[in-house]
Structure formats: C-alpha cells, structure tokens
Amino acid sequence: LDDTYYYLERTMTLISRTALVLFLLSLLGKQNVVNAFAPIQSNGRSVTTSLSSSSFEDTMENIKSDLQMRYEIFLKSQQEGSGFKQILTNVIAGEYDEESTRAKANELMNSAPCVMFTWENSPSCKKAVKAMDSCGYDYTIVRLDDPWDEGNPLRAEIGKMVGRTSVPMVFIGGEYVGGFDGGVDDKAPGLVDLAFQGILQSKLETAGAVKK
C-alpha cells in the first residue's frame, strides 16, 4: 500500500504539470500566452521580459510534441493489452530503444546472485533492503531513480518481461522472485512469502550469494 501511494504521487506530479500547460493553452489561447511575454511599456520605457516570443513558442512546440509522443505510447500500450500500471510506466518512460534497454536489463539482472531494482525513497524498497540485511546475504542495488531518464525505460522494459512494474524488482540467480510483499505468481511471490515458505535462504545460497 505504501508503495502504491509513492507510485501515485510520482504519477500525479507528471499529470499535474501536463494539466497546467493544457489549462493555460486552452484558457488563454496560444497567441495570448505568447503576448503575455511581449515587451510592455513602463513610464514611457519599453520593458522586455526574459522569455522572448520565439523561445516561448519553441517551448510550447516541444511540449506539444512530447505530449503527442506520450499519447501515442498510451494508445499503443492499450492496443497491446497492457495493464493500467504498465501503460502508465510506458508513458512515463517515453521513447527508448527497446532492444538495447532489454539487453541492459538482462545484463543487470544477472550481474550478481541477488539484484534489487529500487527507488531510494520508496517505502517498499526500504523494507526490502531491511529484510535482505536481516538475512545477512550480499545483494546488489540498481537505482531506477538515479537518473530517472535511464531508470524509467529500464522499469518499463523489465515490467514487460516479468509482468509487474512495482518496485522493488528482486532477482535471485537472474530469476524474478517478485517485490517485497507481492509478486506475479507462486514462483515469484515476493521476499516476504519466500521467507515464510522457508526457501528464501536456500534460493540465495543456490544462487551463490555470500554471507556478509
């Protein structure tokens, strides 16, 4: 639940910024918005704002192109039958090279006996790190929020591969085992379920994880 709130907070930030731009454009009209940044008269002198009309128009055009690109990703994801969170993750990730991103994801998944893809401030990720520390085995963390422009495409592509976009994404021996307290099926139920089943430690040992 904590992870869901964190995820929604990030999503609403993107949506609110987009909505603000669309609101200004629809309320004032593009030409009126541009005119708002035109030179004005003050005590007989012309005062020019720091943002020129041409640069503002370029900014608006870039925003328009970016929104159009993300809308097309939204439609494509819908046509592919992706779930809501996967669609949202795809839209946030934007355009990227799927083949090279998938190759990088596979490389990272297999870079250590236990690999966790995380967001630093995610409550579920913090709990997963604490749980792994209590197990006493080494693990490798791959930050998906440092930087975001690299982490977002990785998360989108891994989500397509494993069927879940929530963080943390935990891999043991290159195999997806779920997140902290959730997963996709009985084979990948998450760290909590694996611990309760008494098989988390054996999985780590089989994968070659070393005791700290």
Short mmCIF file of the C-alpha atoms (twelve columns), coordinates in Angstrom:
data_MODEL
# 
_entry.id   MODEL 
# 
loop_
_atom_site.group_PDB 
_atom_site.id 
_atom_site.type_symbol 
_atom_site.label_atom_id 
_atom_site.label_alt_id 
_atom_site.label_comp_id 
_atom_site.label_asym_id 
_atom_site.label_seq_id 
_atom_site.Cartn_x 
_atom_site.Cartn_y 
_atom_site.Cartn_z 
_atom_site.pdbx_PDB_model_num 
ATOM 1   C CA . LEU A 1   0.000  0.000   0.000   1 
ATOM 2   C CA . ASP A 2   2.847  2.402   0.859   1 
ATOM 3   C CA . ASP A 3   4.464  1.692   -2.493  1 
ATOM 4   C CA . THR A 4   1.163  2.400   -4.270  1 
ATOM 5   C CA . TYR A 5   0.930  5.828   -2.615  1 
ATOM 6   C CA . TYR A 6   4.502  6.627   -3.630  1 
ATOM 7   C CA . TYR A 7   3.820  5.474   -7.188  1 
ATOM 8   C CA . LEU A 8   0.637  7.568   -7.421  1 
ATOM 9   C CA . GLU A 9   2.459  10.614  -6.053  1 
ATOM 10  C CA . ARG A 10  5.040  10.404  -8.823  1 
ATOM 11  C CA . THR A 11  2.333  9.882   -11.435 1 
ATOM 12  C CA . MET A 12  0.203  12.780  -10.223 1 
ATOM 13  C CA . THR A 13  3.223  15.081  -10.403 1 
ATOM 14  C CA . LEU A 14  3.578  14.329  -14.112 1 
ATOM 15  C CA . ILE A 15  -0.172 14.619  -14.716 1 
ATOM 16  C CA . SER A 16  -0.496 17.913  -12.825 1 
ATOM 17  C CA . ARG A 17  2.322  19.538  -14.799 1 
ATOM 18  C CA . THR A 18  0.773  18.409  -18.070 1 
ATOM 19  C CA . ALA A 19  -2.693 19.565  -16.987 1 
ATOM 20  C CA . LEU A 20  -1.351 23.015  -16.052 1 
ATOM 21  C CA . VAL A 21  0.148  23.549  -19.503 1 
ATOM 22  C CA . LEU A 22  -3.030 22.363  -21.235 1 
ATOM 23  C CA . PHE A 23  -5.143 24.592  -18.987 1 
ATOM 24  C CA . LEU A 24  -3.100 27.701  -19.823 1 
ATOM 25  C CA . LEU A 25  -3.225 26.983  -23.528 1 
ATOM 26  C CA . SER A 26  -6.970 26.352  -23.561 1 
ATOM 27  C CA . LEU A 27  -7.797 29.317  -21.300 1 
ATOM 28  C CA . LEU A 28  -5.716 31.991  -22.963 1 
ATOM 29  C CA . GLY A 29  -5.058 30.644  -26.408 1 
ATOM 30  C CA . LYS A 30  -1.523 30.174  -27.703 1 
ATOM 31  C CA . GLN A 31  -1.208 33.698  -29.146 1 
ATOM 32  C CA . ASN A 32  -2.422 35.334  -25.955 1 
ATOM 33  C CA . VAL A 33  0.011  33.313  -23.864 1 
ATOM 34  C CA . VAL A 34  2.854  34.405  -26.134 1 
ATOM 35  C CA . ASN A 35  1.696  38.031  -25.963 1 
ATOM 36  C CA . ALA A 36  1.940  37.850  -22.195 1 
ATOM 37  C CA . PHE A 37  5.714  37.692  -22.629 1 
ATOM 38  C CA . ALA A 38  5.912  40.520  -25.167 1 
ATOM 39  C CA . PRO A 39  7.575  43.886  -24.347 1 
ATOM 40  C CA . ILE A 40  5.469  46.198  -22.161 1 
ATOM 41  C CA . GLN A 41  5.531  49.955  -21.591 1 
ATOM 42  C CA . SER A 42  6.503  51.278  -18.162 1 
ATOM 43  C CA . ASN A 43  6.877  55.062  -17.574 1 
ATOM 44  C CA . GLY A 44  7.467  55.591  -21.269 1 
ATOM 45  C CA . ARG A 45  10.146 52.909  -21.454 1 
ATOM 46  C CA . SER A 46  9.926  49.528  -23.095 1 
ATOM 47  C CA . VAL A 47  10.489 46.647  -20.687 1 
ATOM 48  C CA . THR A 48  11.148 43.246  -22.194 1 
ATOM 49  C CA . THR A 49  10.563 40.067  -20.255 1 
ATOM 50  C CA . SER A 50  13.342 37.497  -20.105 1 
ATOM 51  C CA . LEU A 51  11.485 34.981  -22.272 1 
ATOM 52  C CA . SER A 52  11.108 36.008  -25.933 1 
ATOM 53  C CA . SER A 53  8.045  35.121  -28.015 1 
ATOM 54  C CA . SER A 54  10.056 32.876  -30.291 1 
ATOM 55  C CA . SER A 55  11.646 30.929  -27.452 1 
ATOM 56  C CA . PHE A 56  8.272  30.575  -25.747 1 
ATOM 57  C CA . GLU A 57  6.734  29.271  -28.963 1 
ATOM 58  C CA . ASP A 58  9.592  26.785  -29.262 1 
ATOM 59  C CA . THR A 59  8.954  25.656  -25.697 1 
ATOM 60  C CA . MET A 60  5.247  25.215  -26.378 1 
ATOM 61  C CA . GLU A 61  6.021  23.271  -29.547 1 
ATOM 62  C CA . ASN A 62  8.372  20.972  -27.645 1 
ATOM 63  C CA . ILE A 63  5.705  20.384  -25.004 1 
ATOM 64  C CA . LYS A 64  3.143  19.662  -27.708 1 
ATOM 65  C CA . SER A 65  5.466  17.158  -29.403 1 
ATOM 66  C CA . ASP A 66  6.252  15.471  -26.094 1 
ATOM 67  C CA . LEU A 67  2.560  15.147  -25.207 1 
ATOM 68  C CA . GLN A 68  1.782  13.772  -28.660 1 
ATOM 69  C CA . MET A 69  4.566  11.198  -28.322 1 
ATOM 70  C CA . ARG A 70  3.328  10.051  -24.926 1 
ATOM 71  C CA . TYR A 71  -0.272 9.878   -26.138 1 
ATOM 72  C CA . GLU A 72  0.808  7.614   -28.990 1 
ATOM 73  C CA . ILE A 73  2.626  5.379   -26.477 1 
ATOM 74  C CA . PHE A 74  -0.576 5.294   -24.420 1 
ATOM 75  C CA . LEU A 75  -2.624 4.171   -27.432 1 
ATOM 76  C CA . LYS A 76  -0.042 1.575   -28.474 1 
ATOM 77  C CA . SER A 77  0.134  0.142   -24.956 1 
ATOM 78  C CA . GLN A 78  -3.645 -0.118  -24.845 1 
ATOM 79  C CA . GLN A 79  -3.700 -1.940  -28.182 1 
ATOM 80  C CA . GLU A 80  -1.089 -4.378  -26.864 1 
ATOM 81  C CA . GLY A 81  -3.359 -5.184  -23.932 1 
ATOM 82  C CA . SER A 82  -1.075 -3.812  -21.231 1 
ATOM 83  C CA . GLY A 83  -2.462 -3.278  -17.752 1 
ATOM 84  C CA . PHE A 84  -3.002 0.159   -16.224 1 
ATOM 85  C CA . LYS A 85  0.305  0.354   -14.330 1 
ATOM 86  C CA . GLN A 86  2.293  -0.930  -17.310 1 
ATOM 87  C CA . ILE A 87  0.639  1.659   -19.563 1 
ATOM 88  C CA . LEU A 88  1.444  4.400   -17.074 1 
ATOM 89  C CA . THR A 89  5.030  3.180   -16.777 1 
ATOM 90  C CA . ASN A 90  5.397  3.136   -20.570 1 
ATOM 91  C CA . VAL A 91  4.053  6.686   -20.862 1 
ATOM 92  C CA . ILE A 92  6.416  7.986   -18.169 1 
ATOM 93  C CA . ALA A 93  9.377  6.209   -19.803 1 
ATOM 94  C CA . GLY A 94  8.709  7.814   -23.177 1 
ATOM 95  C CA . GLU A 95  10.545 6.720   -26.304 1 
ATOM 96  C CA . TYR A 96  13.575 4.464   -25.929 1 
ATOM 97  C CA . ASP A 97  15.408 1.676   -27.746 1 
ATOM 98  C CA . GLU A 98  13.601 -1.435  -26.526 1 
ATOM 99  C CA . GLU A 99  16.215 -3.922  -27.769 1 
ATOM 100 C CA . SER A 100 19.212 -2.254  -26.130 1 
ATOM 101 C CA . THR A 101 17.243 -1.499  -22.949 1 
ATOM 102 C CA . ARG A 102 16.151 -5.137  -22.654 1 
ATOM 103 C CA . ALA A 103 19.747 -6.265  -23.183 1 
ATOM 104 C CA . LYS A 104 20.923 -3.888  -20.448 1 
ATOM 105 C CA . ALA A 105 18.171 -5.138  -18.121 1 
ATOM 106 C CA . ASN A 106 19.201 -8.759  -18.672 1 
ATOM 107 C CA . GLU A 107 22.825 -7.878  -18.019 1 
ATOM 108 C CA . LEU A 108 21.953 -6.150  -14.754 1 
ATOM 109 C CA . MET A 109 19.626 -8.942  -13.609 1 
ATOM 110 C CA . ASN A 110 22.467 -11.421 -13.913 1 
ATOM 111 C CA . SER A 111 25.233 -9.153  -12.614 1 
ATOM 112 C CA . ALA A 112 25.091 -10.599 -9.066  1 
ATOM 113 C CA . PRO A 113 23.475 -13.505 -7.179  1 
ATOM 114 C CA . CYS A 114 20.825 -11.120 -5.824  1 
ATOM 115 C CA . VAL A 115 19.890 -7.900  -7.596  1 
ATOM 116 C CA . MET A 116 17.238 -5.430  -6.481  1 
ATOM 117 C CA . PHE A 117 15.954 -2.646  -8.742  1 
ATOM 118 C CA . THR A 118 14.815 0.129   -6.418  1 
ATOM 119 C CA . TRP A 119 13.724 3.705   -5.807  1 
ATOM 120 C CA . GLU A 120 15.630 5.190   -2.890  1 
ATOM 121 C CA . ASN A 121 12.595 6.773   -1.202  1 
ATOM 122 C CA . SER A 122 10.080 4.013   -1.888  1 
ATOM 123 C CA . PRO A 123 8.727  2.589   1.405   1 
ATOM 124 C CA . SER A 124 8.580  -0.942  -0.029  1 
ATOM 125 C CA . CYS A 125 12.147 -0.701  -1.295  1 
ATOM 126 C CA . LYS A 126 13.350 0.398   2.141   1 
ATOM 127 C CA . LYS A 127 11.565 -2.596  3.692   1 
ATOM 128 C CA . ALA A 128 13.119 -4.945  1.120   1 
ATOM 129 C CA . VAL A 129 16.614 -3.631  1.877   1 
ATOM 130 C CA . LYS A 130 15.994 -4.055  5.608   1 
ATOM 131 C CA . ALA A 131 14.712 -7.601  5.046   1 
ATOM 132 C CA . MET A 132 17.766 -8.550  2.978   1 
ATOM 133 C CA . ASP A 133 20.061 -7.069  5.607   1 
ATOM 134 C CA . SER A 134 18.372 -9.248  8.224   1 
ATOM 135 C CA . CYS A 135 19.069 -12.323 6.064   1 
ATOM 136 C CA . GLY A 136 22.756 -11.474 6.169   1 
ATOM 137 C CA . TYR A 137 23.456 -12.112 2.477   1 
ATOM 138 C CA . ASP A 138 25.083 -9.765  -0.005  1 
ATOM 139 C CA . TYR A 139 22.914 -8.123  -2.638  1 
ATOM 140 C CA . THR A 140 23.326 -5.519  -5.349  1 
ATOM 141 C CA . ILE A 141 21.081 -2.487  -5.699  1 
ATOM 142 C CA . VAL A 142 20.329 -0.911  -9.076  1 
ATOM 143 C CA . ARG A 143 18.757 2.516   -8.614  1 
ATOM 144 C CA . LEU A 144 15.941 3.250   -11.064 1 
ATOM 145 C CA . ASP A 145 15.731 6.858   -9.856  1 
ATOM 146 C CA . ASP A 146 19.359 7.845   -10.385 1 
ATOM 147 C CA . PRO A 147 18.942 9.124   -13.007 1 
ATOM 148 C CA . TRP A 148 15.222 8.871   -13.786 1 
ATOM 149 C CA . ASP A 149 15.684 9.186   -17.558 1 
ATOM 150 C CA . GLU A 150 17.667 5.925   -17.542 1 
ATOM 151 C CA . GLY A 151 15.687 4.164   -14.836 1 
ATOM 152 C CA . ASN A 152 12.213 4.757   -16.259 1 
ATOM 153 C CA . PRO A 153 12.863 2.891   -19.543 1 
ATOM 154 C CA . LEU A 154 14.511 0.060   -17.592 1 
ATOM 155 C CA . ARG A 155 11.494 -0.267  -15.317 1 
ATOM 156 C CA . ALA A 156 9.117  -0.229  -18.277 1 
ATOM 157 C CA . GLU A 157 11.054 -2.948  -20.093 1 
ATOM 158 C CA . ILE A 158 11.503 -5.144  -17.018 1 
ATOM 159 C CA . GLY A 159 7.787  -4.743  -16.361 1 
ATOM 160 C CA . LYS A 160 7.051  -6.180  -19.800 1 
ATOM 161 C CA . MET A 161 9.423  -9.069  -19.120 1 
ATOM 162 C CA . VAL A 162 8.119  -10.095 -15.694 1 
ATOM 163 C CA . GLY A 163 4.544  -8.843  -15.746 1 
ATOM 164 C CA . ARG A 164 4.879  -6.332  -12.894 1 
ATOM 165 C CA . THR A 165 6.215  -2.776  -12.722 1 
ATOM 166 C CA . SER A 166 6.172  -2.215  -8.935  1 
ATOM 167 C CA . VAL A 167 9.447  -1.629  -7.142  1 
ATOM 168 C CA . PRO A 168 11.451 -3.217  -5.757  1 
ATOM 169 C CA . MET A 169 12.048 -5.722  -8.538  1 
ATOM 170 C CA . VAL A 170 14.061 -8.538  -6.986  1 
ATOM 171 C CA . PHE A 171 16.095 -11.107 -8.916  1 
ATOM 172 C CA . ILE A 172 17.877 -14.091 -7.372  1 
ATOM 173 C CA . GLY A 173 20.146 -16.045 -9.680  1 
ATOM 174 C CA . GLY A 174 18.807 -13.991 -12.577 1 
ATOM 175 C CA . GLU A 175 15.261 -15.143 -11.807 1 
ATOM 176 C CA . TYR A 176 12.495 -12.718 -10.871 1 
ATOM 177 C CA . VAL A 177 11.108 -13.522 -7.416  1 
ATOM 178 C CA . GLY A 178 8.718  -10.579 -7.012  1 
ATOM 179 C CA . GLY A 179 8.950  -7.485  -4.866  1 
ATOM 180 C CA . PHE A 180 8.903  -7.070  -1.112  1 
ATOM 181 C CA . ASP A 181 5.442  -8.341  -0.213  1 
ATOM 182 C CA . GLY A 182 3.949  -9.106  -3.614  1 
ATOM 183 C CA . GLY A 183 4.658  -10.718 -6.948  1 
ATOM 184 C CA . VAL A 184 3.100  -12.302 -10.002 1 
ATOM 185 C CA . ASP A 185 2.597  -15.976 -9.079  1 
ATOM 186 C CA . ASP A 186 3.608  -18.780 -6.694  1 
ATOM 187 C CA . LYS A 187 7.115  -18.872 -8.151  1 
ATOM 188 C CA . ALA A 188 7.591  -15.134 -7.724  1 
ATOM 189 C CA . PRO A 189 5.507  -14.135 -4.687  1 
ATOM 190 C CA . GLY A 190 7.937  -11.632 -3.179  1 
ATOM 191 C CA . LEU A 191 10.518 -11.732 -0.388  1 
ATOM 192 C CA . VAL A 192 8.014  -11.956 2.467   1 
ATOM 193 C CA . ASP A 193 6.269  -15.047 1.087   1 
ATOM 194 C CA . LEU A 194 9.566  -16.708 0.210   1 
ATOM 195 C CA . ALA A 195 10.774 -16.138 3.762   1 
ATOM 196 C CA . PHE A 196 7.576  -17.544 5.263   1 
ATOM 197 C CA . GLN A 197 7.876  -20.579 2.985   1 
ATOM 198 C CA . GLY A 198 11.395 -21.084 4.311   1 
ATOM 199 C CA . ILE A 199 13.012 -21.051 0.878   1 
ATOM 200 C CA . LEU A 200 14.471 -17.543 0.631   1 
ATOM 201 C CA . GLN A 201 17.764 -18.516 2.249   1 
ATOM 202 C CA . SER A 202 18.161 -21.658 0.119   1 
ATOM 203 C CA . LYS A 203 17.472 -19.648 -3.045  1 
ATOM 204 C CA . LEU A 204 20.150 -17.145 -2.101  1 
ATOM 205 C CA . GLU A 205 22.662 -19.894 -1.310  1 
ATOM 206 C CA . THR A 206 21.907 -21.773 -4.538  1 
ATOM 207 C CA . ALA A 207 22.428 -18.565 -6.492  1 
ATOM 208 C CA . GLY A 208 25.833 -18.115 -4.866  1 
ATOM 209 C CA . ALA A 209 25.017 -15.243 -2.523  1 
ATOM 210 C CA . VAL A 210 27.715 -14.773 0.076   1 
ATOM 211 C CA . LYS A 211 27.105 -14.192 3.766   1 
ATOM 212 C CA . LYS A 212 28.167 -10.710 4.907   1 
# 
